[in-house]
PDB file of C-alpha atoms in Angstrom:
ATOM      1  CA  UNK A   1     -11.783  23.035 -52.381  1.00 50.00           C
ATOM      2  CA  UNK A   2      -8.431  23.146 -51.865  1.00 61.00           C
ATOM      3  CA  UNK A   3      -5.775  25.962 -52.466  1.00 72.00           C
ATOM      4  CA  UNK A   4      -3.309  25.702 -55.213  1.00 74.00           C
ATOM      5  CA  UNK A   5       0.215  25.168 -54.255  1.00 76.00           C
ATOM      6  CA  UNK A   6       3.272  26.245 -56.093  1.00 75.00           C
ATOM      7  CA  UNK A   7       6.351  22.992 -56.498  1.00 78.00           C
ATOM      8  CA  UNK A   8       9.704  23.242 -57.700  1.00 78.00           C
ATOM      9  CA  UNK A   9      10.369  20.317 -60.131  1.00 81.00           C
ATOM     10  CA  UNK A  10      12.161  18.915 -56.694  1.00 81.00           C
ATOM     11  CA  UNK A  11       9.309  19.161 -54.668  1.00 82.00           C
ATOM     12  CA  UNK A  12       6.801  18.165 -57.087  1.00 86.00           C
ATOM     13  CA  UNK A  13       9.417  14.777 -57.124  1.00 90.00           C
ATOM     14  CA  UNK A  14       9.536  14.138 -53.642  1.00 89.00           C
ATOM     15  CA  UNK A  15       5.284  14.610 -53.297  1.00 89.00           C
ATOM     16  CA  UNK A  16       5.159  12.102 -55.775  1.00 93.00           C
ATOM     17  CA  UNK A  17       7.854   9.429 -54.357  1.00 94.00           C
ATOM     18  CA  UNK A  18       6.057  10.011 -50.847  1.00 94.00           C
ATOM     19  CA  UNK A  19       2.505   9.133 -52.238  1.00 94.00           C
ATOM     20  CA  UNK A  20       4.123   6.084 -54.339  1.00 95.00           C
ATOM     21  CA  UNK A  21       5.777   4.835 -51.541  1.00 96.00           C
ATOM     22  CA  UNK A  22       2.476   4.987 -49.318  1.00 95.00           C
ATOM     23  CA  UNK A  23       0.583   3.288 -51.724  1.00 95.00           C
ATOM     24  CA  UNK A  24       2.939   0.706 -52.913  1.00 95.00           C
ATOM     25  CA  UNK A  25       4.863  -0.223 -49.932  1.00 95.00           C
ATOM     26  CA  UNK A  26       2.748   0.809 -46.691  1.00 95.00           C
ATOM     27  CA  UNK A  27      -0.619   0.230 -47.891  1.00 95.00           C
ATOM     28  CA  UNK A  28       0.080  -3.692 -48.295  1.00 95.00           C
ATOM     29  CA  UNK A  29       1.942  -3.785 -45.216  1.00 94.00           C
ATOM     30  CA  UNK A  30      -1.108  -2.296 -43.301  1.00 93.00           C
ATOM     31  CA  UNK A  31      -3.471  -4.857 -44.866  1.00 92.00           C
ATOM     32  CA  UNK A  32      -0.541  -7.715 -43.555  1.00 92.00           C
ATOM     33  CA  UNK A  33      -0.701  -6.277 -40.291  1.00 90.00           C
ATOM     34  CA  UNK A  34      -4.563  -6.458 -40.007  1.00 88.00           C
ATOM     35  CA  UNK A  35      -5.268 -10.164 -41.519  1.00 89.00           C
ATOM     36  CA  UNK A  36      -2.249 -11.053 -38.933  1.00 88.00           C
ATOM     37  CA  UNK A  37      -3.977  -9.456 -36.018  1.00 84.00           C
ATOM     38  CA  UNK A  38      -7.384 -10.966 -37.591  1.00 84.00           C
ATOM     39  CA  UNK A  39      -5.554 -14.695 -37.385  1.00 83.00           C
ATOM     40  CA  UNK A  40      -4.981 -13.883 -33.716  1.00 79.00           C
ATOM     41  CA  UNK A  41      -8.441 -14.713 -32.749  1.00 74.00           C
ATOM     42  CA  UNK A  42     -11.611 -12.971 -31.045  1.00 71.00           C
ATOM     43  CA  UNK A  43     -11.775  -9.568 -32.892  1.00 68.00           C
ATOM     44  CA  UNK A  44     -13.743  -8.277 -29.976  1.00 70.00           C
ATOM     45  CA  UNK A  45     -10.868  -8.675 -27.758  1.00 75.00           C
ATOM     46  CA  UNK A  46      -8.072  -8.384 -29.999  1.00 77.00           C
ATOM     47  CA  UNK A  47      -6.367  -4.843 -29.599  1.00 83.00           C
ATOM     48  CA  UNK A  48      -3.347  -5.729 -32.316  1.00 86.00           C
ATOM     49  CA  UNK A  49      -6.470  -5.624 -34.642  1.00 86.00           C
ATOM     50  CA  UNK A  50      -8.036  -2.374 -33.521  1.00 87.00           C
ATOM     51  CA  UNK A  51      -4.691  -0.718 -33.505  1.00 89.00           C
ATOM     52  CA  UNK A  52      -3.967  -2.284 -36.999  1.00 89.00           C
ATOM     53  CA  UNK A  53      -7.091  -1.046 -38.457  1.00 90.00           C
ATOM     54  CA  UNK A  54      -6.958   2.410 -36.690  1.00 93.00           C
ATOM     55  CA  UNK A  55      -2.941   2.461 -38.097  1.00 93.00           C
ATOM     56  CA  UNK A  56      -4.736   1.760 -41.558  1.00 94.00           C
ATOM     57  CA  UNK A  57      -7.180   4.145 -41.355  1.00 94.00           C
ATOM     58  CA  UNK A  58      -4.661   7.218 -40.855  1.00 95.00           C
ATOM     59  CA  UNK A  59      -2.561   5.866 -43.519  1.00 94.00           C
ATOM     60  CA  UNK A  60      -5.917   6.305 -45.981  1.00 95.00           C
ATOM     61  CA  UNK A  61      -5.904   9.880 -44.623  1.00 96.00           C
ATOM     62  CA  UNK A  62      -2.673  10.527 -45.135  1.00 95.00           C
ATOM     63  CA  UNK A  63      -2.749   8.951 -48.872  1.00 94.00           C
ATOM     64  CA  UNK A  64      -6.186  10.620 -49.482  1.00 94.00           C
ATOM     65  CA  UNK A  65      -4.481  14.084 -48.225  1.00 91.00           C
ATOM     66  CA  UNK A  66      -1.432  13.959 -50.241  1.00 90.00           C
ATOM     67  CA  UNK A  67      -3.582  13.221 -53.318  1.00 91.00           C
ATOM     68  CA  UNK A  68      -5.737  16.311 -53.038  1.00 89.00           C
ATOM     69  CA  UNK A  69      -2.177  18.256 -52.547  1.00 86.00           C
ATOM     70  CA  UNK A  70      -0.538  16.381 -55.759  1.00 88.00           C
ATOM     71  CA  UNK A  71      -4.063  17.358 -57.710  1.00 89.00           C
ATOM     72  CA  UNK A  72      -3.570  21.071 -56.598  1.00 85.00           C
ATOM     73  CA  UNK A  73       0.031  21.302 -57.386  1.00 84.00           C
ATOM     74  CA  UNK A  74       1.534  23.419 -59.980  1.00 81.00           C
ATOM     75  CA  UNK A  75       5.193  23.200 -61.224  1.00 82.00           C
ATOM     76  CA  UNK A  76       6.748  26.657 -61.219  1.00 77.00           C
ATOM     77  CA  UNK A  77       8.495  27.472 -64.985  1.00 73.00           C
ATOM     78  CA  UNK A  78      11.482  29.669 -63.535  1.00 69.00           C
ATOM     79  CA  UNK A  79      12.304  30.623 -67.089  1.00 69.00           C
ATOM     80  CA  UNK A  80       9.045  32.894 -66.751  1.00 69.00           C
ATOM     81  CA  UNK A  81      10.305  34.882 -63.394  1.00 70.00           C
ATOM     82  CA  UNK A  82      11.883  38.301 -63.059  1.00 71.00           C
ATOM     83  CA  UNK A  83      15.244  38.201 -62.016  1.00 77.00           C
ATOM     84  CA  UNK A  84      15.008  41.648 -60.875  1.00 82.00           C
ATOM     85  CA  UNK A  85      13.229  41.814 -58.199  1.00 88.00           C
ATOM     86  CA  UNK A  86      12.930  38.772 -55.350  1.00 88.00           C
ATOM     87  CA  UNK A  87      10.212  36.054 -56.351  1.00 85.00           C
ATOM     88  CA  UNK A  88       9.684  32.530 -55.197  1.00 82.00           C
ATOM     89  CA  UNK A  89      12.685  30.469 -56.193  1.00 82.00           C
ATOM     90  CA  UNK A  90      14.826  33.871 -55.563  1.00 87.00           C
ATOM     91  CA  UNK A  91      18.101  33.196 -54.339  1.00 90.00           C
ATOM     92  CA  UNK A  92      18.520  36.299 -51.673  1.00 93.00           C
ATOM     93  CA  UNK A  93      21.446  37.952 -49.971  1.00 94.00           C
ATOM     94  CA  UNK A  94      20.407  39.955 -47.374  1.00 93.00           C
ATOM     95  CA  UNK A  95      21.894  42.043 -44.256  1.00 93.00           C
ATOM     96  CA  UNK A  96      20.554  42.728 -41.066  1.00 92.00           C
ATOM     97  CA  UNK A  97      21.036  46.554 -40.611  1.00 90.00           C
ATOM     98  CA  UNK A  98      20.607  46.251 -36.876  1.00 88.00           C
ATOM     99  CA  UNK A  99      24.033  43.718 -36.640  1.00 91.00           C
ATOM    100  CA  UNK A 100      25.692  43.993 -40.268  1.00 89.00           C
ATOM    101  CA  UNK A 101      24.905  40.096 -40.375  1.00 92.00           C
ATOM    102  CA  UNK A 102      24.646  38.745 -43.906  1.00 93.00           C
ATOM    103  CA  UNK A 103      21.978  36.188 -44.668  1.00 92.00           C
ATOM    104  CA  UNK A 104      21.294  33.994 -48.122  1.00 94.00           C
ATOM    105  CA  UNK A 105      18.362  32.690 -48.138  1.00 93.00           C
ATOM    106  CA  UNK A 106      16.378  30.484 -51.335  1.00 91.00           C
ATOM    107  CA  UNK A 107      12.474  31.325 -51.311  1.00 89.00           C
ATOM    108  CA  UNK A 108      10.625  28.493 -51.654  1.00 86.00           C
ATOM    109  CA  UNK A 109       6.867  27.499 -51.181  1.00 81.00           C
ATOM    110  CA  UNK A 110       5.584  26.628 -47.861  1.00 80.00           C
ATOM    111  CA  UNK A 111       5.779  22.600 -48.193  1.00 78.00           C
ATOM    112  CA  UNK A 112       9.527  23.267 -49.510  1.00 83.00           C
ATOM    113  CA  UNK A 113      10.563  25.174 -46.600  1.00 86.00           C
ATOM    114  CA  UNK A 114      13.826  24.017 -44.771  1.00 88.00           C
ATOM    115  CA  UNK A 115      15.651  26.126 -42.567  1.00 88.00           C
ATOM    116  CA  UNK A 116      18.521  24.155 -42.498  1.00 92.00           C
ATOM    117  CA  UNK A 117      19.156  24.007 -45.866  1.00 90.00           C
ATOM    118  CA  UNK A 118      18.654  27.561 -46.124  1.00 90.00           C
ATOM    119  CA  UNK A 119      15.091  27.495 -47.706  1.00 91.00           C
ATOM    120  CA  UNK A 120      12.301  29.599 -46.668  1.00 92.00           C
ATOM    121  CA  UNK A 121       8.798  29.823 -47.173  1.00 89.00           C
ATOM    122  CA  UNK A 122       7.270  32.801 -49.068  1.00 86.00           C
ATOM    123  CA  UNK A 123       4.471  32.794 -46.806  1.00 86.00           C
ATOM    124  CA  UNK A 124       6.721  33.344 -43.471  1.00 89.00           C
ATOM    125  CA  UNK A 125       6.858  36.912 -41.842  1.00 90.00           C
ATOM    126  CA  UNK A 126      10.293  37.213 -43.466  1.00 90.00           C
ATOM    127  CA  UNK A 127      10.040  35.815 -47.156  1.00 90.00           C
ATOM    128  CA  UNK A 128       6.727  38.028 -47.513  1.00 90.00           C
ATOM    129  CA  UNK A 129       8.701  40.875 -46.466  1.00 91.00           C
ATOM    130  CA  UNK A 130      11.329  40.365 -49.128  1.00 92.00           C
ATOM    131  CA  UNK A 131       9.030  39.590 -51.898  1.00 90.00           C
ATOM    132  CA  UNK A 132       8.937  42.329 -54.810  1.00 89.00           C
ATOM    133  CA  UNK A 133      12.106  43.983 -53.298  1.00 91.00           C
ATOM    134  CA  UNK A 134      14.916  45.172 -55.698  1.00 91.00           C
ATOM    135  CA  UNK A 135      18.560  45.075 -54.528  1.00 91.00           C
ATOM    136  CA  UNK A 136      19.075  48.156 -52.694  1.00 90.00           C
ATOM    137  CA  UNK A 137      15.942  48.157 -51.328  1.00 91.00           C
ATOM    138  CA  UNK A 138      15.437  47.701 -47.256  1.00 92.00           C
ATOM    139  CA  UNK A 139      12.603  45.471 -46.135  1.00 91.00           C
ATOM    140  CA  UNK A 140      11.102  46.256 -42.815  1.00 92.00           C
ATOM    141  CA  UNK A 141       9.864  42.898 -41.276  1.00 90.00           C
ATOM    142  CA  UNK A 142       7.767  42.528 -38.549  1.00 88.00           C
ATOM    143  CA  UNK A 143       8.686  39.877 -36.294  1.00 83.00           C
ATOM    144  CA  UNK A 144       7.355  38.558 -32.887  1.00 84.00           C
ATOM    145  CA  UNK A 145      10.491  40.522 -31.501  1.00 84.00           C
ATOM    146  CA  UNK A 146      10.090  43.810 -33.209  1.00 87.00           C
ATOM    147  CA  UNK A 147      10.845  44.820 -36.879  1.00 90.00           C
ATOM    148  CA  UNK A 148      13.729  43.852 -38.352  1.00 89.00           C
ATOM    149  CA  UNK A 149      15.567  45.462 -41.550  1.00 92.00           C
ATOM    150  CA  UNK A 150      16.960  43.645 -43.861  1.00 92.00           C
ATOM    151  CA  UNK A 151      19.246  45.603 -47.139  1.00 93.00           C
ATOM    152  CA  UNK A 152      18.476  43.371 -50.257  1.00 92.00           C
ATOM    153  CA  UNK A 153      22.385  42.685 -51.216  1.00 93.00           C
ATOM    154  CA  UNK A 154      22.008  40.192 -54.249  1.00 91.00           C
ATOM    155  CA  UNK A 155      19.360  38.344 -56.271  1.00 90.00           C
ATOM    156  CA  UNK A 156      20.200  35.492 -58.049  1.00 87.00           C
ATOM    157  CA  UNK A 157      18.450  31.825 -59.447  1.00 79.00           C
ATOM    158  CA  UNK A 158      19.852  28.462 -60.064  1.00 70.00           C
TER     159      UNK A 158
END
């Protein structure tokens, strides 16, 4: 049994789009590649055929995995989330107490994390350390380099 994953509407849409693309575009392409390789002659010595069959197998595994993830996906209803503390889908402004640097992050599900766009996973060390904190609280987060202290400056939702 697979674990339930929580998604924003945007994340769930991306998951569906990827699954649809793999099924409607890549699956027929894989079948065509196999047919083309099969037409080239003796299958016992046809490396192109073997490669096409292996690629199809990998594609089918990816599709099966995404279908499983999609079947266990749950949409997060932001209207029921408490805005006074850090939760999933919170936009958090934090201040590193050791160097005074201010950072902004949006806490998202693990599958939607993208550090370049400021989205960190609630299962990451920083995400776990921030969960449940309120404005003014100091989160002590253990990371590989030691312990970081972040003050919660602001919490918001879009």
